[in-house]
PDB file of C-alpha atoms and ligand atoms in Angstrom:
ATOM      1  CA  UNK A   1     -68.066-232.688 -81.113  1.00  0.00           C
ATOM      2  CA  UNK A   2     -69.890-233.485 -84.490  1.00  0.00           C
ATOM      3  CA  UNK A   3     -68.245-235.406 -87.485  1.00  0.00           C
ATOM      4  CA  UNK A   4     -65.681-236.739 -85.141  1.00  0.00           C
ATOM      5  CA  UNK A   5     -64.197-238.645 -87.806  1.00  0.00           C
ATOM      6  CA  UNK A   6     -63.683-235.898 -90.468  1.00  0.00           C
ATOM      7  CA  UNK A   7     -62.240-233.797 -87.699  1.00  0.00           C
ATOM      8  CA  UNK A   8     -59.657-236.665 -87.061  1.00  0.00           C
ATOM      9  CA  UNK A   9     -58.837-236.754 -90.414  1.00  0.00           C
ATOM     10  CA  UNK A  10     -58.167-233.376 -90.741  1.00  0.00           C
ATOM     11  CA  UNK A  11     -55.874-233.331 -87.482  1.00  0.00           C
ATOM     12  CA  UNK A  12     -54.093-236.405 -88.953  1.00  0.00           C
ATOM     13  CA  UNK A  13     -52.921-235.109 -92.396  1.00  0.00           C
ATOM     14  CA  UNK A  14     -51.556-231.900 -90.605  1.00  0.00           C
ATOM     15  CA  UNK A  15     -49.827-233.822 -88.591  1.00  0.00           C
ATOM     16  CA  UNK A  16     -48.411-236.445 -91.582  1.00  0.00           C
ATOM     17  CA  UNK A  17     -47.273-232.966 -93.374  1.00  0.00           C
ATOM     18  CA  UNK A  18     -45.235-232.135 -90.695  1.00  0.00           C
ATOM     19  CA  UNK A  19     -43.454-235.864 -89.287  1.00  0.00           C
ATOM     20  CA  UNK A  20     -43.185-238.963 -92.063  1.00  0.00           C
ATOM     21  CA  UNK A  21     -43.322-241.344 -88.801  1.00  0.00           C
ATOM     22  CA  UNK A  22     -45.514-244.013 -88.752  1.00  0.00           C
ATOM     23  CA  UNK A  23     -46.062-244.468 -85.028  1.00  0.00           C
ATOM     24  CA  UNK A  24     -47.111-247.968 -83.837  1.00  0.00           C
ATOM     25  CA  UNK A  25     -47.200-247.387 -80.555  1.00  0.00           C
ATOM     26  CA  UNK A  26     -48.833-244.051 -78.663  1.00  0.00           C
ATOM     27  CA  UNK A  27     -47.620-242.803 -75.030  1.00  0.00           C
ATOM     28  CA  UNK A  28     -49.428-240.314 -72.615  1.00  0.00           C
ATOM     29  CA  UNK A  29     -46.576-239.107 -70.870  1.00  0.00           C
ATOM     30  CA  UNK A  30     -48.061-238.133 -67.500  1.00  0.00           C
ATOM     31  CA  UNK A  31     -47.008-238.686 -64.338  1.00  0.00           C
ATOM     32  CA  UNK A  32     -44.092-240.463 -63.833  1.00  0.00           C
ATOM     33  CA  UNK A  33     -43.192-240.516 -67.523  1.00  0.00           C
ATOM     34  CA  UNK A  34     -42.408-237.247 -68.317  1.00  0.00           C
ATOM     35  CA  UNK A  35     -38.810-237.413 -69.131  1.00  0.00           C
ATOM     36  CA  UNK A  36     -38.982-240.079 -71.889  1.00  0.00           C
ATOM     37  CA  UNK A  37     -39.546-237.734 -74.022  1.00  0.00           C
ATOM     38  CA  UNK A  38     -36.167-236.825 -73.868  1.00  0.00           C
ATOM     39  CA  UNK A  39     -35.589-240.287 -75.365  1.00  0.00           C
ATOM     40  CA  UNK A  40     -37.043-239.891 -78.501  1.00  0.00           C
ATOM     41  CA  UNK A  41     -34.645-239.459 -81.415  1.00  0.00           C
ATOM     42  CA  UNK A  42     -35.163-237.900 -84.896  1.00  0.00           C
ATOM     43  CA  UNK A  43     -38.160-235.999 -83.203  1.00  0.00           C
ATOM     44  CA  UNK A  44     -41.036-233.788 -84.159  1.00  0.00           C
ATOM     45  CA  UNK A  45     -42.352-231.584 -81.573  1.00  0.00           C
ATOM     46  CA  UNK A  46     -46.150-230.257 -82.249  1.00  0.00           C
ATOM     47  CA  UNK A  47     -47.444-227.645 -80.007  1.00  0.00           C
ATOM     48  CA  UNK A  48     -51.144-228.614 -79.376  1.00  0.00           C
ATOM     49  CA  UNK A  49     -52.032-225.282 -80.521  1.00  0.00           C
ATOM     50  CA  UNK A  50     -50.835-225.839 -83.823  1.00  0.00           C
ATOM     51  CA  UNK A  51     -53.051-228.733 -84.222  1.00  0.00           C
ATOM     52  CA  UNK A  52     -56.386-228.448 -86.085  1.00  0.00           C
ATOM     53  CA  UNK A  53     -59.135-229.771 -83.300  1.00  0.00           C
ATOM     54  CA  UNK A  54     -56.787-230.173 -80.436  1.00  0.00           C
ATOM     55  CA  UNK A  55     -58.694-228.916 -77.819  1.00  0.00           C
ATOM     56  CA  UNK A  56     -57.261-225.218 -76.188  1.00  0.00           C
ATOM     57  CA  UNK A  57     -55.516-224.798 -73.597  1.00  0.00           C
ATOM     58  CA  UNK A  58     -57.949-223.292 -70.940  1.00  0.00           C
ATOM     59  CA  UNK A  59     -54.487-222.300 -68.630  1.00  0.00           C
ATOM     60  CA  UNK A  60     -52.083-220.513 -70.310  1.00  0.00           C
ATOM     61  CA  UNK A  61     -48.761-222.162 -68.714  1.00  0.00           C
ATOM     62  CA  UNK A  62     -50.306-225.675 -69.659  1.00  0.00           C
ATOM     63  CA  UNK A  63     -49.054-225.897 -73.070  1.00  0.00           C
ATOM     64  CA  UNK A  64     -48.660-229.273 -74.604  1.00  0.00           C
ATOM     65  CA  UNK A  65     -46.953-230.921 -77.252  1.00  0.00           C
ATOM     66  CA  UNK A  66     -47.316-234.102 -79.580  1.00  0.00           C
ATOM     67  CA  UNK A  67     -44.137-235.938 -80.105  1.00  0.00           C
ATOM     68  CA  UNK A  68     -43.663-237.969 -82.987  1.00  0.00           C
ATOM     69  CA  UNK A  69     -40.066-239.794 -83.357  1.00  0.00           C
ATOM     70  CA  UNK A  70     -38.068-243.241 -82.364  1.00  0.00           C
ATOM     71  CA  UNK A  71     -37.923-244.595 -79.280  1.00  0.00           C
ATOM     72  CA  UNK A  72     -35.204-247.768 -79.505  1.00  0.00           C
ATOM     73  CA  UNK A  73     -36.471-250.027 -82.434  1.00  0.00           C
ATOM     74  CA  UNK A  74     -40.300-248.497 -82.633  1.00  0.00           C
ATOM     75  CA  UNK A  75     -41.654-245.662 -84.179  1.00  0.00           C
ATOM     76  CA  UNK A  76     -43.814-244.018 -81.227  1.00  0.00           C
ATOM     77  CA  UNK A  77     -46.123-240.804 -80.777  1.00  0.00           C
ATOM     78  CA  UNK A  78     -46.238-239.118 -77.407  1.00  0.00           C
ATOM     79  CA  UNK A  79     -48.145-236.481 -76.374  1.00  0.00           C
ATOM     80  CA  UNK A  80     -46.505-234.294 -73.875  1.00  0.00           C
ATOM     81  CA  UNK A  81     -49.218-233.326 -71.069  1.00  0.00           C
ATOM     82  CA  UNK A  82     -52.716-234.112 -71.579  1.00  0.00           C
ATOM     83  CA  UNK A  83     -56.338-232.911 -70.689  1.00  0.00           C
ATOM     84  CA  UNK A  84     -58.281-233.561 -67.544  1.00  0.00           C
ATOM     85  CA  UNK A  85     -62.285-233.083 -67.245  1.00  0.00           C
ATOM     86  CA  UNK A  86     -61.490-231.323 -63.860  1.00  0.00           C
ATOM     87  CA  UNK A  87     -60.255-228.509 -66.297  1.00  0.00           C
ATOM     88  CA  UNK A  88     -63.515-227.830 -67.552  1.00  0.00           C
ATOM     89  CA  UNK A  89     -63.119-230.417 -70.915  1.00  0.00           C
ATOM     90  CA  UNK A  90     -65.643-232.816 -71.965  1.00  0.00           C
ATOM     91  CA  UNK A  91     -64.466-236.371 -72.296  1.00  0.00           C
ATOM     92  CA  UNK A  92     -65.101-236.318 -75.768  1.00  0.00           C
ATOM     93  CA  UNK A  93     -61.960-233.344 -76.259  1.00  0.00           C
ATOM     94  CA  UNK A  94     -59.673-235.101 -73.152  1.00  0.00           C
ATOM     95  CA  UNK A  95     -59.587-237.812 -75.367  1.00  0.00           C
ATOM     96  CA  UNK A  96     -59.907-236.593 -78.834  1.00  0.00           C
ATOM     97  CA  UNK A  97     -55.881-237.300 -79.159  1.00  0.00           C
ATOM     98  CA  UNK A  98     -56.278-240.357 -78.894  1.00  0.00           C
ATOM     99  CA  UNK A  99     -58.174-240.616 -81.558  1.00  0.00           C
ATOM    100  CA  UNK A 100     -55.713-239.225 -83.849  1.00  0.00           C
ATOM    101  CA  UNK A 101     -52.588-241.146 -82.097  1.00  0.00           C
ATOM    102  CA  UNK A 102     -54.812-243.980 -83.423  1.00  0.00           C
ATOM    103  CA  UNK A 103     -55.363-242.844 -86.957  1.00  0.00           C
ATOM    104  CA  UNK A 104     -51.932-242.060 -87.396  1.00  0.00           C
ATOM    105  CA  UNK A 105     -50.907-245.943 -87.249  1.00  0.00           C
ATOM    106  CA  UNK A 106     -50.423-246.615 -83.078  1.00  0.00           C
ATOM    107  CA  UNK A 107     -52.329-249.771 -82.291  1.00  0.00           C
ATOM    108  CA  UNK A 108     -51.044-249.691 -78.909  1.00  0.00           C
ATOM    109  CA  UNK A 109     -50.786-247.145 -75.827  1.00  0.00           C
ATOM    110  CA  UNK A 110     -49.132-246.790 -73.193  1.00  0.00           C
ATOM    111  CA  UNK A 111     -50.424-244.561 -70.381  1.00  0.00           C
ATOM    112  CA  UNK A 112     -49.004-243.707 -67.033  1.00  0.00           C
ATOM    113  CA  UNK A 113     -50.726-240.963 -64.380  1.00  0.00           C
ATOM    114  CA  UNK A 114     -50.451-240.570 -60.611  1.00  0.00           C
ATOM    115  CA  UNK A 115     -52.344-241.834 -58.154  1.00  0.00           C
ATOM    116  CA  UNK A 116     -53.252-242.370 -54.538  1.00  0.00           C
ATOM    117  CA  UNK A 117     -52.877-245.849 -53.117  1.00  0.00           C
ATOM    118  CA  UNK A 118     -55.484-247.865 -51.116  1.00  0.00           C
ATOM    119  CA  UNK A 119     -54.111-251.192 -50.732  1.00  0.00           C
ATOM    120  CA  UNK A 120     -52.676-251.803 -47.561  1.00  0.00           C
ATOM    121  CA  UNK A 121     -49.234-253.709 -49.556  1.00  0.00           C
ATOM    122  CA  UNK A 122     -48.711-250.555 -51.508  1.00  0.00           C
ATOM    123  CA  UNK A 123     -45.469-248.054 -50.603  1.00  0.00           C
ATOM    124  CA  UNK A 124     -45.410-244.695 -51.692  1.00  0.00           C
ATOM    125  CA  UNK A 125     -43.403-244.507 -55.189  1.00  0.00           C
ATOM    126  CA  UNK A 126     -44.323-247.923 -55.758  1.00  0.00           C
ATOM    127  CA  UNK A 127     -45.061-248.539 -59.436  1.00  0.00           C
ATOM    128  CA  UNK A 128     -48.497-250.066 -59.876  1.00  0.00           C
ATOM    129  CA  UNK A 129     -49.383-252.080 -63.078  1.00  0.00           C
ATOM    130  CA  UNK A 130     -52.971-251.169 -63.919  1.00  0.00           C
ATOM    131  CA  UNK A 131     -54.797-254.709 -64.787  1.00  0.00           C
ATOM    132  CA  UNK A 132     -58.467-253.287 -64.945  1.00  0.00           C
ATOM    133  CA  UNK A 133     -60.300-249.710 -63.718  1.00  0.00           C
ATOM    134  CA  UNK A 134     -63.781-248.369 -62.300  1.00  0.00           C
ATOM    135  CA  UNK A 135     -65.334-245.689 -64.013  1.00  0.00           C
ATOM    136  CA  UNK A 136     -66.568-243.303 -61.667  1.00  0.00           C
ATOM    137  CA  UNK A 137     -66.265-240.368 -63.491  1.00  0.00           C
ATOM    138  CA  UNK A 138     -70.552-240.212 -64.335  1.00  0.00           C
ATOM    139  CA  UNK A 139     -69.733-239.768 -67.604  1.00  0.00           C
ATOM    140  CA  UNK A 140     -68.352-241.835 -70.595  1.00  0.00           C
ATOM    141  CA  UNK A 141     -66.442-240.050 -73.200  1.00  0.00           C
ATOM    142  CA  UNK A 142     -68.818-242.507 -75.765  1.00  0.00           C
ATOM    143  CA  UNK A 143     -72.432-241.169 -75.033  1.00  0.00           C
ATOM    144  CA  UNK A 144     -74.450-239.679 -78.194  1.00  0.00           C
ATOM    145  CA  UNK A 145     -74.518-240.861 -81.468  1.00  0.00           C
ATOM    146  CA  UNK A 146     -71.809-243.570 -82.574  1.00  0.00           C
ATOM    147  CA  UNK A 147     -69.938-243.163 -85.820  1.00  0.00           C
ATOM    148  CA  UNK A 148     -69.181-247.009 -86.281  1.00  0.00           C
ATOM    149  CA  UNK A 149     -66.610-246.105 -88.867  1.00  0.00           C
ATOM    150  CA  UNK A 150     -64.211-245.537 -85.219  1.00  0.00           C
ATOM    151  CA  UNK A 151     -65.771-248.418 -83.243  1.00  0.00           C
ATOM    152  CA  UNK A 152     -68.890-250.505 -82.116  1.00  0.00           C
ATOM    153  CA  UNK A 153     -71.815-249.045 -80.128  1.00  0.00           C
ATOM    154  CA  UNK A 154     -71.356-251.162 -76.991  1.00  0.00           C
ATOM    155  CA  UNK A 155     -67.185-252.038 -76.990  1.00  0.00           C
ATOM    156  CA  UNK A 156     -65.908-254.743 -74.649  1.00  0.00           C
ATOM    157  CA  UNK A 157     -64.091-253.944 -71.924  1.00  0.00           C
ATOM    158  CA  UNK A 158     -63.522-257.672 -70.613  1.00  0.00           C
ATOM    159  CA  UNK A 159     -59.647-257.005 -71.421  1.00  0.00           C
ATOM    160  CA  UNK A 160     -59.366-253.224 -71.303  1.00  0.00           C
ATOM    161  CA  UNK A 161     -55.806-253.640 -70.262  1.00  0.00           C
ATOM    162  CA  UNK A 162     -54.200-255.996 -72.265  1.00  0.00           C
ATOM    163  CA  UNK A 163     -53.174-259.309 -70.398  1.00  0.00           C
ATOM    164  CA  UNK A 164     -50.366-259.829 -73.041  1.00  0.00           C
ATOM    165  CA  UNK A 165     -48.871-256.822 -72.156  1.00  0.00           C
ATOM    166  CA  UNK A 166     -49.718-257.036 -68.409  1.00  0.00           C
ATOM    167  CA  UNK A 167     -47.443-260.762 -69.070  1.00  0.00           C
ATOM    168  CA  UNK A 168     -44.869-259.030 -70.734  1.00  0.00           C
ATOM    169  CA  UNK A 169     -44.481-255.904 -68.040  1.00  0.00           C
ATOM    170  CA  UNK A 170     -44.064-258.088 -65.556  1.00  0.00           C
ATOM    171  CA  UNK A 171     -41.243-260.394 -66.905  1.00  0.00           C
ATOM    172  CA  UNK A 172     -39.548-257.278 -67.347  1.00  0.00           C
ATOM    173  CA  UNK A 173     -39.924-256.017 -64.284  1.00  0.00           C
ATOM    174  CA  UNK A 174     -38.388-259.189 -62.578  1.00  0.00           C
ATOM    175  CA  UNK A 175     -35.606-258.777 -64.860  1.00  0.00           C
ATOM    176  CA  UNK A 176     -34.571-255.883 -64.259  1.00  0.00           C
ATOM    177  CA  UNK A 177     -35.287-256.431 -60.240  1.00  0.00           C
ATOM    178  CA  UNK A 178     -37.778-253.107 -60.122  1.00  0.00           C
ATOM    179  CA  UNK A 179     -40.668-253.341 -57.657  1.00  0.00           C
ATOM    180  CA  UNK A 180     -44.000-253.888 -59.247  1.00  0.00           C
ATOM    181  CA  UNK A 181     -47.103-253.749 -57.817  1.00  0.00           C
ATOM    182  CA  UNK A 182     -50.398-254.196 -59.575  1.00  0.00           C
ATOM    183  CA  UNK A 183     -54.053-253.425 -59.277  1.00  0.00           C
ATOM    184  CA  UNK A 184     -57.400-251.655 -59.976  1.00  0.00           C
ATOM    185  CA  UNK A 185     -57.421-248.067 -60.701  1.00  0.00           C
ATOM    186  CA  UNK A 186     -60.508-246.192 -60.247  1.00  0.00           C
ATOM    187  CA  UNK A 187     -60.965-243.140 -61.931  1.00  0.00           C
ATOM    188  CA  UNK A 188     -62.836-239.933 -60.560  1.00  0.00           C
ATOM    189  CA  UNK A 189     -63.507-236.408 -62.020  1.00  0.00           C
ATOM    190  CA  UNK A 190     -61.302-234.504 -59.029  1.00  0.00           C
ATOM    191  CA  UNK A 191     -60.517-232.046 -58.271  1.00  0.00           C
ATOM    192  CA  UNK A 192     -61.082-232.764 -54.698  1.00  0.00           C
ATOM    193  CA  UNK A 193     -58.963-235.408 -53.258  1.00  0.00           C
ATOM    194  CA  UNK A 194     -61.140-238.493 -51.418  1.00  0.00           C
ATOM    195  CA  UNK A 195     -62.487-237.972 -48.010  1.00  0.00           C
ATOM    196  CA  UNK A 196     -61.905-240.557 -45.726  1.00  0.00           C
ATOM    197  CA  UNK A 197     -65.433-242.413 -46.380  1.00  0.00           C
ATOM    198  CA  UNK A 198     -64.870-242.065 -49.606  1.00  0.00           C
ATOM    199  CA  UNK A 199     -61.399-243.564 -49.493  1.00  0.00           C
ATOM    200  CA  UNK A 200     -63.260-246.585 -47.648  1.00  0.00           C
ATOM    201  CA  UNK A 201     -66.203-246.701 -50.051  1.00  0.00           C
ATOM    202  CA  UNK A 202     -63.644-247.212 -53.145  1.00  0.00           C
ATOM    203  CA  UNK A 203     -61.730-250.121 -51.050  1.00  0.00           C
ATOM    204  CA  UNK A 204     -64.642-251.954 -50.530  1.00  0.00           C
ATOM    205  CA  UNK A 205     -65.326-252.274 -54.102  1.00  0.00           C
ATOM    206  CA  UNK A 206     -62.312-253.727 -55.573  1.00  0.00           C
ATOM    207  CA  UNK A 207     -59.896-250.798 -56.080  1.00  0.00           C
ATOM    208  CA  UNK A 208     -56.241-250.806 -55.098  1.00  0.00           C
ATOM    209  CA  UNK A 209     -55.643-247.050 -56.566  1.00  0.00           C
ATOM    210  CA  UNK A 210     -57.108-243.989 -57.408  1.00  0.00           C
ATOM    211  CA  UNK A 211     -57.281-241.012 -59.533  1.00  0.00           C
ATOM    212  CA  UNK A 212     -58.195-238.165 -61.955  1.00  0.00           C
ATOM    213  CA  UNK A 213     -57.262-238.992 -65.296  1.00  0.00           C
ATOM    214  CA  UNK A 214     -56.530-242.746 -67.860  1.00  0.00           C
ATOM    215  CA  UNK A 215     -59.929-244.494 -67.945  1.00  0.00           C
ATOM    216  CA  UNK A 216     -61.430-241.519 -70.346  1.00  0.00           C
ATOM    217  CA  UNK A 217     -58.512-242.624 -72.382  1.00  0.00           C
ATOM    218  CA  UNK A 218     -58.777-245.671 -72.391  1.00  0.00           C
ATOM    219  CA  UNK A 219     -62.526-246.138 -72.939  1.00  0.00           C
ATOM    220  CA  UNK A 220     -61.583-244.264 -76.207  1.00  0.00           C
ATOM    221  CA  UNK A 221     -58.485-246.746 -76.721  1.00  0.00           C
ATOM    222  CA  UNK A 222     -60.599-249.736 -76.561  1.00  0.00           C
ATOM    223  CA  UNK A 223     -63.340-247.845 -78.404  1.00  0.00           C
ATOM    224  CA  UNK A 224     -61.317-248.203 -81.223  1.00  0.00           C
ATOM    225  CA  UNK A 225     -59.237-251.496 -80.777  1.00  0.00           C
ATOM    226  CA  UNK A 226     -56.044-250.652 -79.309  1.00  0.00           C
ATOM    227  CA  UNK A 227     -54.120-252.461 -76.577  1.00  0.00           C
ATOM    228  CA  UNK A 228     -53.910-250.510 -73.532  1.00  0.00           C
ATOM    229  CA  UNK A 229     -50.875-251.030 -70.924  1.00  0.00           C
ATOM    230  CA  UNK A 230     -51.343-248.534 -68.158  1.00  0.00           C
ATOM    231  CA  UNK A 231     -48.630-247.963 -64.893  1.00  0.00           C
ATOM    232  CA  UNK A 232     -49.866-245.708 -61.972  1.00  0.00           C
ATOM    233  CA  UNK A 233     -47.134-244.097 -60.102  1.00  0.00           C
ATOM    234  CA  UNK A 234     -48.400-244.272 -56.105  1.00  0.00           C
ATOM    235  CA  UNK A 235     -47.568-240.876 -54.927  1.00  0.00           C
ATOM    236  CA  UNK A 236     -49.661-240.487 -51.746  1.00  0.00           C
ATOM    237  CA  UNK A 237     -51.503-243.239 -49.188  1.00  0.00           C
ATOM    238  CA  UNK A 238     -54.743-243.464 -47.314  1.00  0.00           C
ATOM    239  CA  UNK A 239     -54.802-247.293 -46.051  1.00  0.00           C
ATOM    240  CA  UNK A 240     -58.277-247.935 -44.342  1.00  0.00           C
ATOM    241  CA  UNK A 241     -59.236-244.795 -45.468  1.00  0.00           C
ATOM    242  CA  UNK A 242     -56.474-242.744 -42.713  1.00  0.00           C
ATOM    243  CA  UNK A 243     -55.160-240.144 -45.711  1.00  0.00           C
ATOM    244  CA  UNK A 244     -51.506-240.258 -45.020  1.00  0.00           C
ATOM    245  CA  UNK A 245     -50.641-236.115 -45.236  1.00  0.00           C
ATOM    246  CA  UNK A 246     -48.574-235.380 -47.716  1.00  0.00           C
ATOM    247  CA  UNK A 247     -47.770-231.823 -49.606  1.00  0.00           C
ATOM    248  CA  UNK A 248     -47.947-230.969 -53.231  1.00  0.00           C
ATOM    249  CA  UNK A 249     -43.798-230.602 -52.963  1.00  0.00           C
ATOM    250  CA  UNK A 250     -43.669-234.491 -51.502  1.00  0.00           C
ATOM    251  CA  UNK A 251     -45.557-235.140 -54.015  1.00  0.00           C
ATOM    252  CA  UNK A 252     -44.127-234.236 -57.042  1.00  0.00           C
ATOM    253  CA  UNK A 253     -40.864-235.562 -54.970  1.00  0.00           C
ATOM    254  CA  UNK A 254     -42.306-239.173 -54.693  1.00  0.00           C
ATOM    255  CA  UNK A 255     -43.285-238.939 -58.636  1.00  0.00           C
ATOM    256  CA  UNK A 256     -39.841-237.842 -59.416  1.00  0.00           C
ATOM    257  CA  UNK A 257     -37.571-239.813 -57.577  1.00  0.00           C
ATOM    258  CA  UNK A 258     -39.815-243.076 -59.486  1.00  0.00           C
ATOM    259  CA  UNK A 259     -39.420-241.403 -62.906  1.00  0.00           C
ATOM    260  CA  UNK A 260     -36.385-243.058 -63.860  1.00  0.00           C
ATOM    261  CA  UNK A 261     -37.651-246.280 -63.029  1.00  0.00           C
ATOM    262  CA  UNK A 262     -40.594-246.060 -64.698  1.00  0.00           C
ATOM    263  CA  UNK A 263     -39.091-245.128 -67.559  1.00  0.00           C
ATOM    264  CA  UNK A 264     -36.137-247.760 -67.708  1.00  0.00           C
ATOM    265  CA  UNK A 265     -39.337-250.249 -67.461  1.00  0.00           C
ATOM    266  CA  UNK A 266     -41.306-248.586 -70.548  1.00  0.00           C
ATOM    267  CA  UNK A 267     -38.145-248.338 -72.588  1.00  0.00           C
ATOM    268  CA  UNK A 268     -37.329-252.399 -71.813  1.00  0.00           C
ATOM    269  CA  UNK A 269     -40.764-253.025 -72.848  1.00  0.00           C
ATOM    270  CA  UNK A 270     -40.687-251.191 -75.611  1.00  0.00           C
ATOM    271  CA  UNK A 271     -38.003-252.628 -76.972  1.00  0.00           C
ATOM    272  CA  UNK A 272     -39.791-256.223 -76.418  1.00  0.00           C
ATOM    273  CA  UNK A 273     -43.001-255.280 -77.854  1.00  0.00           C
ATOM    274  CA  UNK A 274     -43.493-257.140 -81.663  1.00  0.00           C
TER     275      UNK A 274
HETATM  276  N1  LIG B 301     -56.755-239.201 -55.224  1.00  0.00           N
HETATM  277  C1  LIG B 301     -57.048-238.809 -56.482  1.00  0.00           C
HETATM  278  N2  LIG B 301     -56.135-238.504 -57.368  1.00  0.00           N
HETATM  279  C2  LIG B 301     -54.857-238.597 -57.026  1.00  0.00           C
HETATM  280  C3  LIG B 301     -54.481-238.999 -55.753  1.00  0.00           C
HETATM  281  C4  LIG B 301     -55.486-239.308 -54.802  1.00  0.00           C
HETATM  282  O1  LIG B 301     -55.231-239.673 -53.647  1.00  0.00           O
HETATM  283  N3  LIG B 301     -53.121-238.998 -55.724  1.00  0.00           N
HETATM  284  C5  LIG B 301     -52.697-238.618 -56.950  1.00  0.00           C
HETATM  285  N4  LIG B 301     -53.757-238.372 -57.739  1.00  0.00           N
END
């Protein structure tokens, strides 16, 4: 994608024609999520198609939308399904919305997905607070030339989740009494799920969860400075690397049936962010 940033630009002031919010705080609605939408007041729904650089739509029943409106006492930006690389995009267009979530004021994101569980304490439709991720993806949506105008050469990713928010997540969660579990997410392209060595593989270095999607985004995220707080919905197991079969229909079940939790808990933090 060349002149990234004048592309950005261009995809922000469409966007600033259409919605005067001022979003501080961005949300990738994926798994898990989904319905919060519905929570958003005073709303402006963008079709991605509508939006100048948004990458298209390679399926023609995935349509997404950008949400801009109020979410309690913030001003927030969602976008309503997002892009994987196991469609066929580079990382540089899966997380090109990002970008612009950034650029139009959101210093913060919040990013929830789906994922398998490997750690022998986890349940299925247990909510799992990300506090760090492997890249395994062989590929990094930063390689090529760096336009330091939208962030360093070589960011640091020695808080790539932010501990504040990781703090703050969990107070809330003990509140409200809602089973939290945290741990590592590692990310791979799909779209095969693990086999059982590889299941074992990803245990034995360090990673409690695992999935197809969130560490492109937030690679960009920290790329440019943002605080990341990212929740992984557990929707299938494989403990010592024995896959636990499960179908498609359990697990959209699983993801559903924690959906209102996990939104109660973003909405509570939310509210508590300053
Ligand atoms: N592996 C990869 N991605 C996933 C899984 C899994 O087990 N479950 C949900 N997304």
């Amino acid at each position: 994608m060349e002149d990234l940033k004048a592309k950005v630009t261009e995809s922000v002031e469409f966007i600033n024609q259409k919605s005067k919010i001022k979003p501080e705080i961005a949300i990738i609605l994926g798994t898990g999520l989904g319905r919060l939408a519905e929570d958003i007041k005073e709303k402006e729904i963008i079709p991605y198609s509508e939006i100048p650089n948004f990458p298209v739509s390679t399926v023609q029943s995935h349509s997404g939308n950008l949400v801009l409106g109020k979410l309690g006492n913030k001003e927030v930006v969602a976008m309503q399904g997002r892009f994987h690389y196991y469609e066929g995009y580079s990382l540089k267009e899966v997380t090109f919305p990002v970008r612009v979530m950034k650029n139009l004021g959101a210093d913060l994101i919040i990013i929830s997905n789906a994922a398998g569980g490997m750690n022998r304490f986890f349940k299925r439709g247990d909510l799992m607070l990300i506090t760090d991720h492997i890249n395994l993806f062989g590929d990094n949506p930063l390689i090529g030339p760096n336009d330091e105008e939208l962030g360093p050469r070589f960011p640091d990713m020695s808080e790539a989740y932010s501990q504040k928010l990781i703090e703050l997540v969990k107070k809330v969660a003990l509140k409200e009494k809602i089973r939290l579990q945290e741990g590592v997410y590692a990310g791979l392209t799909g779209p095969t799920l693990e086999t059982s060595a590889e299941y074992r593989f990803l245990i034995s270095i360090g990673a409690d969860a695992v999935g197809m999607s969130t560490v492109p985004e937030v690679i960009v995220a920290n790329h440019m400075g943002m605080k990341v707080l990212g929740i992984s919905c557990i929707t299938d197991l494989a403990i010592d690397g024995v896959i636990e079969g499960v179908s498609l229909e359990e697990i959209l079940q699983i993801a559903s049936n924690a959906e209102p939790v996990m939104t109660k808990l973003v909405k509570k933090v939310i509210e508590k962010i300053d």
